[in-house]
């Protein structure tokens, strides 16, 4: 079986504030292998947008719950992942 | 491992996203926070409406405190002309609901409304309002300060200062508290 025939999942990735100015988009859908972990996805994002590394204290959420960016839970189809830089509301 | 953009679907999501706040606000005259009341809005905050929602004809509360935050003409990057606010709307709504619940338990709040405006605001425009009523005034003042601090620590909202000569700078904020 070629890699193109392997099962895939689709994940929505959201970028906010300084981060979307780096990515030049507020969100995108990524098609990933079914065994992709949060850590894997973060690695893909940082490879694609290396300047995100210059933004400190970026937090990751999956379906509105915070997760460790180095964690191994596997992403599921239709998950919503967000990259959240330091906040300044109020 | 491969990934690719699906631009058509992304465009569709841009116009129909869970991240998009509702346009209009609504009133809520029941005790306590309402699950349907809107916390994040692109609309102008109706201060009088929020104050009126604190009226308690049964007299459970003896004190109402209102905090209104507005756009100041100077910021950390210099003279400000306008302010742009962005949020992760659904998470922000959930976080504010959680803060309301915590504050109600901690301070015995009888009524509460919190609204944060997003989008581009002019100088003097109201960006956030916190209104709450309690039986006693000490609790009302302390609860208001507690809530404002929690909003700054936990609610995913970002602001960008629009300065003179077209310069714009995101305000360096606090790392969002995740637990």
PDB file of N, CA, C and O in Angstrom, chain B residues 13 15 36 69 84 89 94 97 108 112 121 142 149 159 163 176:
ATOM      1  N   UNK B  13     -14.701  27.537   6.026  1.00  0.00           N
ATOM      2  CA  UNK B  13     -14.646  27.673   7.476  1.00  0.00           C
ATOM      3  C   UNK B  13     -14.503  29.125   7.908  1.00  0.00           C
ATOM      4  O   UNK B  13     -15.018  29.535   8.930  1.00  0.00           O
ATOM      5  N   UNK B  15     -15.932  31.581   6.877  1.00  0.00           N
ATOM      6  CA  UNK B  15     -17.219  32.262   6.958  1.00  0.00           C
ATOM      7  C   UNK B  15     -18.191  31.558   7.880  1.00  0.00           C
ATOM      8  O   UNK B  15     -19.266  32.040   8.130  1.00  0.00           O
ATOM      9  N   UNK B  36     -27.182  31.416  27.883  1.00  0.00           N
ATOM     10  CA  UNK B  36     -27.439  31.953  26.551  1.00  0.00           C
ATOM     11  C   UNK B  36     -26.920  33.376  26.383  1.00  0.00           C
ATOM     12  O   UNK B  36     -26.785  33.857  25.273  1.00  0.00           O
ATOM     13  N   UNK B  69     -14.089  48.805  31.196  1.00  0.00           N
ATOM     14  CA  UNK B  69     -12.758  49.067  30.630  1.00  0.00           C
ATOM     15  C   UNK B  69     -12.922  49.706  29.263  1.00  0.00           C
ATOM     16  O   UNK B  69     -13.812  49.324  28.499  1.00  0.00           O
ATOM     17  N   UNK B  84      -7.321  47.023  18.387  1.00  0.00           N
ATOM     18  CA  UNK B  84      -7.972  45.879  17.743  1.00  0.00           C
ATOM     19  C   UNK B  84      -7.952  44.693  18.708  1.00  0.00           C
ATOM     20  O   UNK B  84      -6.889  44.331  19.230  1.00  0.00           O
ATOM     21  N   UNK B  89     -13.273  32.796  20.187  1.00  0.00           N
ATOM     22  CA  UNK B  89     -14.567  33.157  20.764  1.00  0.00           C
ATOM     23  C   UNK B  89     -15.213  32.049  21.596  1.00  0.00           C
ATOM     24  O   UNK B  89     -15.682  32.291  22.706  1.00  0.00           O
ATOM     25  N   UNK B  94     -16.571  30.052  27.003  1.00  0.00           N
ATOM     26  CA  UNK B  94     -16.532  28.993  28.019  1.00  0.00           C
ATOM     27  C   UNK B  94     -15.722  29.417  29.240  1.00  0.00           C
ATOM     28  O   UNK B  94     -16.104  29.140  30.377  1.00  0.00           O
ATOM     29  N   UNK B  97     -17.709  31.927  31.294  1.00  0.00           N
ATOM     30  CA  UNK B  97     -18.768  31.224  32.044  1.00  0.00           C
ATOM     31  C   UNK B  97     -18.178  30.553  33.289  1.00  0.00           C
ATOM     32  O   UNK B  97     -18.774  30.572  34.373  1.00  0.00           O
ATOM     33  N   UNK B 108     -20.594  34.825  46.754  1.00  0.00           N
ATOM     34  CA  UNK B 108     -22.036  34.894  46.974  1.00  0.00           C
ATOM     35  C   UNK B 108     -22.742  35.860  46.028  1.00  0.00           C
ATOM     36  O   UNK B 108     -23.709  36.534  46.404  1.00  0.00           O
ATOM     37  N   UNK B 112     -24.844  38.432  37.695  1.00  0.00           N
ATOM     38  CA  UNK B 112     -23.557  38.751  37.069  1.00  0.00           C
ATOM     39  C   UNK B 112     -23.713  38.841  35.557  1.00  0.00           C
ATOM     40  O   UNK B 112     -24.466  38.064  34.948  1.00  0.00           O
ATOM     41  N   UNK B 121     -11.702  49.024  17.828  1.00  0.00           N
ATOM     42  CA  UNK B 121     -12.378  49.991  18.697  1.00  0.00           C
ATOM     43  C   UNK B 121     -11.666  51.337  18.649  1.00  0.00           C
ATOM     44  O   UNK B 121     -10.429  51.398  18.563  1.00  0.00           O
ATOM     45  N   UNK B 142     -14.536  43.131  45.850  1.00  0.00           N
ATOM     46  CA  UNK B 142     -13.488  42.099  45.763  1.00  0.00           C
ATOM     47  C   UNK B 142     -13.760  41.145  44.596  1.00  0.00           C
ATOM     48  O   UNK B 142     -12.852  40.748  43.876  1.00  0.00           O
ATOM     49  N   UNK B 149      -8.962  40.139  37.093  1.00  0.00           N
ATOM     50  CA  UNK B 149      -7.666  39.439  37.092  1.00  0.00           C
ATOM     51  C   UNK B 149      -7.782  38.098  36.368  1.00  0.00           C
ATOM     52  O   UNK B 149      -6.891  37.726  35.586  1.00  0.00           O
ATOM     53  N   UNK B 159      -4.972  41.882  22.147  1.00  0.00           N
ATOM     54  CA  UNK B 159      -5.207  43.224  21.615  1.00  0.00           C
ATOM     55  C   UNK B 159      -3.974  43.744  20.897  1.00  0.00           C
ATOM     56  O   UNK B 159      -2.833  43.459  21.282  1.00  0.00           O
ATOM     57  N   UNK B 163      -1.071  52.342  16.106  1.00  0.00           N
ATOM     58  CA  UNK B 163      -0.330  53.548  16.478  1.00  0.00           C
ATOM     59  C   UNK B 163      -0.332  54.540  15.317  1.00  0.00           C
ATOM     60  O   UNK B 163      -0.986  54.319  14.286  1.00  0.00           O
ATOM     61  N   UNK B 176      -1.114  32.332  28.860  1.00  0.00           N
ATOM     62  CA  UNK B 176      -2.464  31.954  29.285  1.00  0.00           C
ATOM     63  C   UNK B 176      -2.395  30.837  30.325  1.00  0.00           C
ATOM     64  O   UNK B 176      -1.635  29.880  30.185  1.00  0.00           O
TER      65      UNK B 176
END
